[in-house]
């Protein structure tokens, strides 16, 4: 039997199979520059009270601008409006200050959302396990999803811009309400465009199937195309066996959720990666429009992070201890 895994998997330095990068036309390159210049204007402020923070300038990367341009069908004014709407939302929603690991941790203790492994294109796998729901419906249930989306981005290797969502509705899952589902969908579509690479869904019961039909009109057509029901993730070449859970998904990774081991390791790994990326970004000039591919270099291995930041209790125990 495979050794039990309790910790996140270190992101690959490079994805196993790089997704083809679309070559931009001269007109599209100009559109990117036009959007970038809008935010680079020395007189630009997002609000009268507060200009752009460094973390927001770093967020406004070359790739970010392109994601919003593609989502806006290459309309410069629309892309600018969407970027500004997201910048304001990130401030107001508390992405940088309110939605912290400490704030959302009560939602995470049962492992109802787990970041583990990477598909063959290097996209981090975010597992949603509704049967492990442990709290009453509240804004924090949405906030923990946003926190996990941000951590997915932290774990994306250079050149990877999207995630793989794996949802299992087995074991009498407690399904989110229509209102909560619409809120999450709205956030994903409005403020994380082009971030969903795949949505893999298992064991959809009859009532939930009806629910999906109810919310389908609120899902944009591109997102709908990324949804796959009851896939065979290994046979279909989506994941390698060592990168996907053995439970439910048929992989070779014998993962067991132990919050006291997994959670501090995930937080430490993401913190260290963003720290290094921020330092790289600052060394490159700390400007809007720098490429994520360039500053997402020199990311640490989980073993090194654990040795420095996480108590010894988070280490993977021997099989005799599990």
Tab-separated table of N, CA and C in Angstrom, residues 179-240:
chain	number	residue	atom	x	y	z
A	179	UNK	N	-28.358	30.634	-3.967
A	179	UNK	CA	-27.791	31.963	-3.755
A	179	UNK	C	-26.274	31.906	-3.606
A	180	UNK	N	-25.782	30.974	-2.783
A	180	UNK	CA	-24.339	30.845	-2.583
A	180	UNK	C	-23.649	30.437	-3.879
A	181	UNK	N	-24.253	29.508	-4.606
A	181	UNK	CA	-23.670	29.053	-5.868
A	181	UNK	C	-23.572	30.194	-6.871
A	182	UNK	N	-24.611	31.005	-6.944
A	182	UNK	CA	-24.584	32.147	-7.860
A	182	UNK	C	-23.510	33.146	-7.456
A	183	UNK	N	-23.338	33.353	-6.151
A	183	UNK	CA	-22.317	34.289	-5.674
A	183	UNK	C	-20.927	33.821	-6.070
A	184	UNK	N	-20.650	32.529	-5.848
A	184	UNK	CA	-19.337	31.981	-6.198
A	184	UNK	C	-19.114	32.048	-7.706
A	185	UNK	N	-20.139	31.692	-8.481
A	185	UNK	CA	-20.030	31.763	-9.940
A	185	UNK	C	-19.752	33.185	-10.409
A	186	UNK	N	-20.442	34.135	-9.811
A	186	UNK	CA	-20.257	35.535	-10.180
A	186	UNK	C	-18.834	35.993	-9.889
A	187	UNK	N	-18.314	35.624	-8.718
A	187	UNK	CA	-16.945	35.998	-8.357
A	187	UNK	C	-15.952	35.372	-9.325
A	188	UNK	N	-16.147	34.098	-9.617
A	188	UNK	CA	-15.225	33.391	-10.507
A	188	UNK	C	-15.229	34.002	-11.904
A	189	UNK	N	-16.405	34.296	-12.430
A	189	UNK	CA	-16.513	34.818	-13.789
A	189	UNK	C	-16.114	36.284	-13.889
A	190	UNK	N	-16.443	37.082	-12.874
A	190	UNK	CA	-16.166	38.517	-12.941
A	190	UNK	C	-14.739	38.865	-12.528
A	191	UNK	N	-14.204	38.147	-11.538
A	191	UNK	CA	-12.937	38.567	-10.941
A	191	UNK	C	-11.799	37.562	-11.085
A	192	UNK	N	-12.088	36.403	-11.658
A	192	UNK	CA	-11.038	35.417	-11.939
A	192	UNK	C	-11.200	34.886	-13.371
A	193	UNK	N	-11.302	35.789	-14.356
A	193	UNK	CA	-11.502	35.318	-15.728
A	193	UNK	C	-10.316	34.491	-16.209
A	194	UNK	N	-10.618	33.456	-16.955
A	194	UNK	CA	-9.602	32.583	-17.551
A	194	UNK	C	-8.824	31.776	-16.513
A	195	UNK	N	-9.286	31.755	-15.274
A	195	UNK	CA	-8.582	31.006	-14.232
A	195	UNK	C	-9.068	29.560	-14.125
A	196	UNK	N	-10.278	29.279	-14.556
A	196	UNK	CA	-10.787	27.914	-14.492
A	196	UNK	C	-10.385	27.170	-15.759
A	197	UNK	N	-9.488	26.184	-15.591
A	197	UNK	CA	-9.065	25.398	-16.741
A	197	UNK	C	-9.980	24.224	-16.991
A	198	UNK	N	-10.380	23.544	-15.906
A	198	UNK	CA	-11.262	22.383	-15.979
A	198	UNK	C	-12.123	22.326	-14.734
A	199	UNK	N	-13.337	21.810	-14.874
A	199	UNK	CA	-14.188	21.489	-13.726
A	199	UNK	C	-14.609	20.035	-13.892
A	200	UNK	N	-14.038	19.159	-13.066
A	200	UNK	CA	-14.283	17.721	-13.142
A	200	UNK	C	-15.244	17.342	-12.027
A	201	UNK	N	-16.360	16.722	-12.369
A	201	UNK	CA	-17.448	16.526	-11.408
A	201	UNK	C	-17.860	15.058	-11.372
A	202	UNK	N	-17.880	14.486	-10.156
A	202	UNK	CA	-18.252	13.086	-9.955
A	202	UNK	C	-19.578	12.963	-9.209
A	203	UNK	N	-20.278	11.875	-9.473
A	203	UNK	CA	-21.418	11.426	-8.663
A	203	UNK	C	-22.502	12.489	-8.494
A	204	UNK	N	-22.971	13.034	-9.591
A	204	UNK	CA	-24.018	14.057	-9.522
A	204	UNK	C	-25.369	13.369	-9.335
A	205	UNK	N	-26.021	13.540	-8.174
A	205	UNK	CA	-27.327	12.909	-7.955
A	205	UNK	C	-28.422	13.606	-8.759
A	206	UNK	N	-29.576	12.969	-8.797
A	206	UNK	CA	-30.681	13.475	-9.615
A	206	UNK	C	-31.057	14.908	-9.250
A	207	UNK	N	-31.222	15.179	-7.947
A	207	UNK	CA	-31.647	16.517	-7.527
A	207	UNK	C	-30.594	17.558	-7.864
A	208	UNK	N	-29.323	17.171	-7.719
A	208	UNK	CA	-28.262	18.122	-8.028
A	208	UNK	C	-28.167	18.355	-9.528
A	209	UNK	N	-28.462	17.339	-10.292
A	209	UNK	CA	-28.476	17.500	-11.739
A	209	UNK	C	-29.518	18.544	-12.139
A	210	UNK	N	-30.661	18.499	-11.467
A	210	UNK	CA	-31.696	19.511	-11.705
A	210	UNK	C	-31.199	20.892	-11.282
A	211	UNK	N	-30.427	20.921	-10.184
A	211	UNK	CA	-29.863	22.178	-9.689
A	211	UNK	C	-28.887	22.762	-10.718
A	212	UNK	N	-28.051	21.894	-11.302
A	212	UNK	CA	-27.115	22.358	-12.321
A	212	UNK	C	-27.866	22.967	-13.504
A	213	UNK	N	-28.975	22.344	-13.880
A	213	UNK	CA	-29.770	22.885	-14.980
A	213	UNK	C	-30.329	24.257	-14.621
A	214	UNK	N	-30.602	24.445	-13.325
A	214	UNK	CA	-31.146	25.721	-12.861
A	214	UNK	C	-30.112	26.838	-12.951
A	215	UNK	N	-28.855	26.511	-12.609
A	215	UNK	CA	-27.832	27.565	-12.596
A	215	UNK	C	-27.098	27.686	-13.927
A	216	UNK	N	-27.296	26.730	-14.831
A	216	UNK	CA	-26.588	26.760	-16.113
A	216	UNK	C	-26.744	28.083	-16.857
A	217	UNK	N	-27.928	28.715	-16.867
A	217	UNK	CA	-28.033	30.002	-17.569
A	217	UNK	C	-27.111	31.084	-17.009
A	218	UNK	N	-26.653	30.909	-15.771
A	218	UNK	CA	-25.780	31.912	-15.162
A	218	UNK	C	-24.301	31.581	-15.369
A	219	UNK	N	-24.012	30.466	-16.039
A	219	UNK	CA	-22.636	30.069	-16.320
A	219	UNK	C	-22.313	30.455	-17.756
A	220	UNK	N	-21.217	31.186	-17.961
A	220	UNK	CA	-20.914	31.619	-19.318
A	220	UNK	C	-20.552	30.410	-20.186
A	221	UNK	N	-20.763	30.511	-21.500
A	221	UNK	CA	-20.568	29.361	-22.393
A	221	UNK	C	-19.168	28.769	-22.337
A	222	UNK	N	-18.149	29.617	-22.184
A	222	UNK	CA	-16.774	29.110	-22.139
A	222	UNK	C	-16.574	28.248	-20.900
A	223	UNK	N	-17.113	28.696	-19.759
A	223	UNK	CA	-17.005	27.909	-18.532
A	223	UNK	C	-17.745	26.585	-18.671
A	224	UNK	N	-18.915	26.605	-19.286
A	224	UNK	CA	-19.689	25.370	-19.470
A	224	UNK	C	-18.898	24.330	-20.254
A	225	UNK	N	-18.130	24.781	-21.231
A	225	UNK	CA	-17.348	23.859	-22.052
A	225	UNK	C	-16.239	23.178	-21.246
A	226	UNK	N	-15.857	23.777	-20.135
A	226	UNK	CA	-14.769	23.226	-19.320
A	226	UNK	C	-15.262	22.207	-18.297
A	227	UNK	N	-16.567	22.007	-18.211
A	227	UNK	CA	-17.144	21.083	-17.235
A	227	UNK	C	-17.207	19.674	-17.809
A	228	UNK	N	-16.674	18.701	-17.062
A	228	UNK	CA	-16.688	17.297	-17.477
A	228	UNK	C	-17.286	16.467	-16.347
A	229	UNK	N	-18.310	15.684	-16.658
A	229	UNK	CA	-18.993	14.885	-15.644
A	229	UNK	C	-18.499	13.438	-15.678
A	230	UNK	N	-18.195	12.926	-14.476
A	230	UNK	CA	-17.726	11.543	-14.287
A	230	UNK	C	-16.556	11.177	-15.204
A	231	UNK	N	-15.516	12.009	-15.228
A	231	UNK	CA	-14.367	11.696	-16.083
A	231	UNK	C	-13.498	10.607	-15.460
A	232	UNK	N	-12.710	9.937	-16.270
A	232	UNK	CA	-11.665	9.023	-15.798
A	232	UNK	C	-10.356	9.792	-15.950
A	233	UNK	N	-9.957	10.464	-14.867
A	233	UNK	CA	-8.922	11.491	-14.981
A	233	UNK	C	-7.560	10.947	-15.392
A	234	UNK	N	-7.272	9.689	-15.052
A	234	UNK	CA	-5.981	9.112	-15.435
A	234	UNK	C	-6.056	8.550	-16.850
A	235	UNK	N	-7.078	7.727	-17.105
A	235	UNK	CA	-7.239	7.147	-18.440
A	235	UNK	C	-7.417	8.220	-19.511
A	236	UNK	N	-8.060	9.317	-19.138
A	236	UNK	CA	-8.281	10.403	-20.099
A	236	UNK	C	-7.059	11.306	-20.257
A	237	UNK	N	-5.987	11.010	-19.505
A	237	UNK	CA	-4.755	11.783	-19.630
A	237	UNK	C	-4.813	13.158	-19.008
A	238	UNK	N	-5.715	13.353	-18.043
A	238	UNK	CA	-5.848	14.665	-17.401
A	238	UNK	C	-4.844	14.818	-16.262
A	239	UNK	N	-4.684	13.769	-15.461
A	239	UNK	CA	-3.723	13.739	-14.362
A	239	UNK	C	-2.850	12.498	-14.497
A	240	UNK	N	-1.610	12.568	-14.006
A	240	UNK	CA	-0.818	11.355	-13.816
A	240	UNK	C	-1.243	10.757	-12.481
